[in-house]
Coordinates of N, CA and C in Angstrom, one line a residue:
T1 N -30.9 86.9 94.8 CA -31.4 87.8 95.7 C -31.7 87.8 97.1
N2 N -31.3 88.5 97.6 CA -30.7 88.6 99.1 C -31.8 87.4 100.0
G3 N -31.6 86.4 100.4 CA -32.5 85.6 101.0 C -33.2 84.7 100.6
S4 N -32.8 84.7 99.5 CA -34.0 83.9 98.1 C -33.7 82.0 98.7
L5 N -32.9 81.8 99.5 CA -32.9 80.4 99.6 C -32.9 80.4 101.4
S6 N -33.7 81.1 101.8 CA -33.3 81.0 103.2 C -34.5 80.1 103.5
F7 N -35.1 79.4 103.4 CA -36.1 78.5 103.8 C -35.3 77.0 103.8
L8 N -34.0 77.1 103.5 CA -33.0 76.2 103.3 C -32.5 75.8 104.4
F9 N -32.4 77.4 105.4 CA -31.5 77.4 106.6 C -32.7 77.8 107.7
D10 N -31.8 77.5 108.7 CA -32.7 78.2 110.3 C -31.9 79.1 110.5
R11 N -32.8 80.3 111.7 CA -31.4 81.0 111.8 C -31.3 80.7 113.4
K12 N -29.9 80.8 113.8 CA -29.5 80.4 115.2 C -28.5 81.4 115.6
G13 N -28.5 81.2 117.2 CA -27.4 81.8 118.0 C -26.7 81.0 118.2
I14 N -25.4 80.8 117.8 CA -24.1 80.1 118.0 C -23.4 80.9 119.2
F15 N -22.9 80.4 120.1 CA -21.9 80.6 121.5 C -21.0 79.8 121.2
T16 N -20.0 80.4 121.5 CA -18.6 79.6 121.8 C -18.0 79.9 123.3
V17 N -17.6 79.6 124.4 CA -17.8 79.7 125.9 C -16.6 78.8 126.0
P18 N -15.6 79.6 126.8 CA -14.3 78.6 127.4 C -15.0 77.8 128.6
K19 N -14.7 76.5 128.4 CA -15.3 76.0 129.8 C -14.3 76.3 131.2
G20 N -13.3 76.6 131.4 CA -12.6 77.2 132.8 C -12.5 76.6 133.5
D21 N -13.1 76.7 134.8 CA -13.4 75.9 136.2 C -15.1 76.2 136.0
I22 N -15.7 76.1 135.6 CA -17.7 76.3 135.4 C -17.4 74.5 135.6
D23 N -18.7 74.4 136.4 CA -19.7 73.8 136.7 C -20.5 72.9 135.6
E24 N -19.9 72.0 135.0 CA -20.6 72.0 133.5 C -22.6 71.1 134.2
D25 N -22.8 70.6 135.0 CA -24.3 70.6 134.6 C -25.0 71.8 135.5
E26 N -24.4 72.3 136.3 CA -24.9 73.7 137.0 C -25.3 74.7 135.6
F27 N -24.0 74.5 134.6 CA -23.9 76.0 133.8 C -25.0 75.5 133.1
E28 N -25.2 73.7 132.5 CA -26.0 73.5 131.7 C -27.7 73.9 131.7
L29 N -27.9 73.9 133.3 CA -29.3 73.8 133.5 C -29.8 75.6 133.2
E30 N -28.2 76.2 134.1 CA -28.9 77.7 133.9 C -28.9 78.3 132.5
L31 N -28.4 77.1 131.4 CA -28.3 77.8 129.9 C -29.6 77.4 129.6
I32 N -30.0 76.5 130.1 CA -31.3 75.5 129.6 C -32.5 76.9 130.0
D33 N -32.5 77.3 130.9 CA -33.3 78.0 131.2 C -33.5 79.6 130.4
A34 N -32.3 79.9 130.2 CA -32.4 81.3 129.1 C -32.2 81.0 127.9
G35 N -32.7 79.4 127.4 CA -33.2 79.4 126.2 C -32.7 78.4 124.9
A36 N -31.1 77.7 125.9 CA -30.2 76.9 125.0 C -30.9 75.8 124.3
E37 N -30.8 75.2 122.9 CA -31.4 74.2 122.8 C -30.6 72.9 122.6
D38 N -29.1 73.5 122.6 CA -27.8 72.4 122.6 C -26.8 72.6 123.1
I39 N -25.9 72.1 123.7 CA -24.8 72.4 124.7 C -23.9 71.1 124.5
E40 N -22.7 71.9 123.6 CA -21.7 70.5 123.4 C -20.8 71.0 124.2
L41 N -20.0 70.0 124.5 CA -18.5 70.4 125.2 C -17.2 69.6 124.5
D42 N -16.4 70.7 123.3 CA -15.8 69.9 122.4 C -14.0 69.5 122.8
E43 N -13.3 68.7 122.2 CA -12.1 68.5 123.0 C -11.6 69.6 122.7
D44 N -11.4 70.9 122.4 CA -10.5 72.0 123.0 C -10.9 72.9 124.5
G45 N -11.7 72.1 124.7 CA -12.4 72.9 126.1 C -13.3 74.2 126.3
F46 N -14.3 74.0 125.0 CA -15.7 75.2 125.0 C -16.5 74.3 124.9
F47 N -17.5 75.3 125.5 CA -18.8 75.2 125.3 C -19.6 75.5 123.8
N48 N -20.1 74.8 123.2 CA -20.8 75.4 122.0 C -22.1 75.2 122.2
I49 N -22.8 76.1 122.2 CA -23.9 76.5 122.6 C -24.7 77.0 121.4
T50 N -26.0 76.2 121.1 CA -27.2 76.7 120.2 C -28.0 77.2 120.5
T51 N -28.9 78.4 120.5 CA -30.3 79.0 120.8 C -31.0 79.2 119.2
S52 N -32.0 79.7 119.4 CA -33.0 79.9 118.3 C -32.6 81.4 118.0
M53 N -33.2 81.9 117.4 CA -32.4 83.4 117.2 C -33.2 84.3 117.7
E54 N -34.5 83.9 118.5 CA -35.2 85.2 119.6 C -34.9 84.8 121.0
D55 N -33.7 83.7 120.9 CA -33.2 83.6 122.6 C -32.0 84.2 122.4
F56 N -31.4 84.7 121.4 CA -29.9 85.3 121.1 C -29.9 85.9 122.3
G57 N -30.9 87.6 122.5 CA -30.4 88.1 123.5 C -30.7 87.6 124.9
P58 N -31.5 86.6 125.1 CA -31.7 86.3 126.9 C -30.5 85.4 127.1
M59 N -29.4 84.3 126.2 CA -28.6 84.1 125.9 C -27.3 84.8 126.2
M60 N -27.3 86.1 126.0 CA -26.4 87.0 125.9 C -26.5 87.5 127.0
K61 N -27.7 87.7 127.4 CA -27.7 88.3 129.2 C -27.4 87.5 130.2
K62 N -28.3 86.1 130.0 CA -27.2 85.4 130.8 C -26.1 85.4 131.3
L63 N -25.3 85.0 130.2 CA -23.9 84.9 130.4 C -22.9 86.1 131.0
E64 N -23.7 87.2 130.6 CA -23.1 88.8 131.2 C -23.4 88.6 132.9
E65 N -24.8 87.7 133.4 CA -25.0 87.6 134.6 C -24.4 86.6 135.2
L66 N -23.7 85.5 134.6 CA -23.2 84.8 135.4 C -21.2 85.5 135.2
A67 N -21.2 86.5 134.4 CA -20.2 86.8 134.7 C -18.8 86.5 133.6
I68 N -19.6 85.4 132.5 CA -18.2 84.4 131.4 C -19.1 85.5 130.0
E69 N -17.8 85.6 129.5 CA -17.5 86.3 128.3 C -17.1 85.2 127.4
P70 N -18.3 85.7 126.5 CA -18.5 84.3 125.4 C -17.0 84.5 124.2
E71 N -16.4 83.1 123.8 CA -15.1 83.7 122.9 C -16.0 84.0 121.1
T72 N -17.0 83.6 121.0 CA -17.7 84.0 120.1 C -19.6 84.3 120.2
A73 N -20.2 85.2 119.6 CA -21.5 85.1 119.9 C -22.0 85.7 118.6
E74 N -22.7 85.0 117.8 CA -23.0 85.1 116.5 C -24.4 84.7 115.8
L75 N -25.3 85.0 115.2 CA -26.2 84.9 114.3 C -25.8 84.1 113.5
Q76 N -26.3 82.6 112.7 CA -25.7 82.1 111.9 C -27.4 81.4 111.3
R77 N -26.9 81.3 109.8 CA -27.4 80.0 109.4 C -27.3 78.9 109.5
I78 N -28.1 77.8 110.0 CA -27.8 76.3 109.7 C -28.5 75.3 108.9
S79 N -27.8 75.1 107.9 CA -28.7 73.8 107.0 C -30.0 73.0 107.7
H80 N -30.7 72.9 107.0 CA -31.7 72.1 107.5 C -31.3 70.5 107.2
E81 N -30.6 70.3 105.7 CA -29.8 69.2 105.8 C -28.4 69.6 105.1
T82 N -27.4 68.7 104.9 CA -26.1 68.7 104.5 C -25.9 68.4 103.3
K83 N -24.9 68.4 102.1 CA -25.3 67.8 100.9 C -23.8 67.0 101.0
T84 N -23.3 65.9 100.4 CA -22.2 65.6 100.6 C -21.9 65.3 99.0
L85 N -20.4 66.1 98.5 CA -19.9 65.7 96.9 C -19.0 65.2 96.6
E86 N -18.7 64.6 95.4 CA -17.5 64.3 95.4 C -16.2 65.0 95.7
K87 N -15.3 64.5 96.0 CA -14.2 65.8 96.4 C -13.5 66.6 95.2
E88 N -13.6 66.4 94.0 CA -13.6 67.7 93.2 C -14.4 68.6 92.9
D89 N -15.7 67.8 93.2 CA -16.8 69.1 92.9 C -17.0 69.8 94.3
A90 N -16.5 69.3 95.6 CA -16.6 69.5 96.4 C -15.6 70.8 96.6
L91 N -14.1 70.6 96.3 CA -12.9 71.5 96.3 C -13.4 72.8 95.2
K92 N -14.2 72.4 93.9 CA -15.1 73.7 93.2 C -15.5 74.4 94.1
I93 N -16.7 74.1 94.8 CA -17.6 74.3 95.4 C -17.0 75.6 96.6
L94 N -16.1 74.6 96.9 CA -15.3 75.9 98.5 C -14.5 76.7 97.6
K95 N -14.1 76.9 96.4 CA -13.4 78.0 95.8 C -14.0 79.1 95.2
V96 N -15.3 78.7 95.2 CA -16.9 79.4 95.1 C -17.5 80.6 96.1
I97 N -17.0 79.5 97.0 CA -17.3 80.0 98.4 C -16.3 81.1 98.7
E98 N -15.2 80.6 98.9 CA -13.9 81.7 98.9 C -14.0 83.0 98.1
L99 N -14.2 82.8 96.7 CA -14.6 84.0 95.9 C -15.4 85.0 96.6
F100 N -17.1 84.4 97.4 CA -17.6 85.1 97.7 C -17.6 85.8 98.7
E101 N -16.7 84.9 99.5 CA -15.9 85.9 101.2 C -15.2 86.6 100.8
D102 N -14.4 86.8 99.9 CA -13.4 87.8 99.3 C -13.8 89.1 99.1
D103 N -15.5 88.9 98.3 CA -16.0 90.1 97.8 C -16.1 91.2 99.1
D104 N -15.9 92.1 98.8 CA -16.2 93.4 99.9 C -17.5 93.7 100.4
D105 N -18.5 93.0 99.2 CA -19.8 93.3 99.4 C -20.8 92.4 100.1
V106 N -20.0 91.2 100.4 CA -20.5 90.0 100.9 C -20.0 90.2 102.4
Q107 N -21.3 89.6 102.8 CA -21.1 89.8 104.5 C -21.0 88.6 105.1
K108 N -21.6 87.5 104.7 CA -21.0 86.4 104.9 C -21.8 85.1 104.1
V109 N -21.4 84.2 104.5 CA -21.8 83.3 103.2 C -21.8 81.7 104.1
F110 N -23.2 81.7 103.5 CA -23.6 79.9 104.4 C -24.2 79.5 103.4
H111 N -23.2 78.0 103.6 CA -23.8 76.8 102.6 C -24.1 75.8 103.2
N112 N -24.2 74.8 102.7 CA -24.9 73.2 103.2 C -24.2 72.1 102.9
L113 N -23.1 72.4 102.3 CA -21.8 71.1 102.1 C -21.5 70.9 103.2
E114 N -21.4 69.0 103.1 CA -20.8 68.7 104.3 C -19.2 68.7 103.7
I115 N -18.8 68.8 104.8 CA -17.2 69.0 105.2 C -16.7 68.0 105.7
T116 N -16.1 66.9 104.8 CA -15.9 65.8 105.6 C -14.2 65.8 105.7
D117 N -13.8 64.6 106.4 CA -12.7 64.9 106.9 C -11.5 64.8 105.6
E118 N -12.0 63.9 104.8 CA -10.7 63.7 103.6 C -10.9 65.4 102.5
L119 N -11.9 66.0 102.5 CA -11.8 67.2 102.4 C -11.0 68.3 103.2
I120 N -11.2 68.4 104.6 CA -10.5 69.3 105.0 C -8.8 68.7 105.0
E121 N -8.6 67.1 104.5 CA -6.9 67.3 104.7 C -6.6 67.4 103.2
E122 N -7.4 67.8 102.2 CA -6.9 68.0 101.3 C -6.9 70.0 101.0
I123 N -7.7 70.6 101.5 CA -7.9 72.2 102.1 C -6.0 72.1 102.3

């Protein structure tokens, strides 16, 4: 059933914004005022911004005001806790996830599988 396991996840707004020549401290203050819950700068030079679902619209508006085009902006379900499985079991689960994602009737697949470095190497 659609949403039958939604209690295991929080709906969050996830934005990816290229750093460019943005002043990091000032930018973070602007985003906090717009409802950012978490702001991280990754090694590829992108800000990863997390908001509550309710603050998704205000964050989009703030980015527009700052004339910043997000690389991605989407609502996602983030699990409360992740599960780590043995490599063999995790690979089986990833195959099932891939089958779901390949189904035209499925819009988005969310899971709580912890994707370890070892698992990434295996894929």
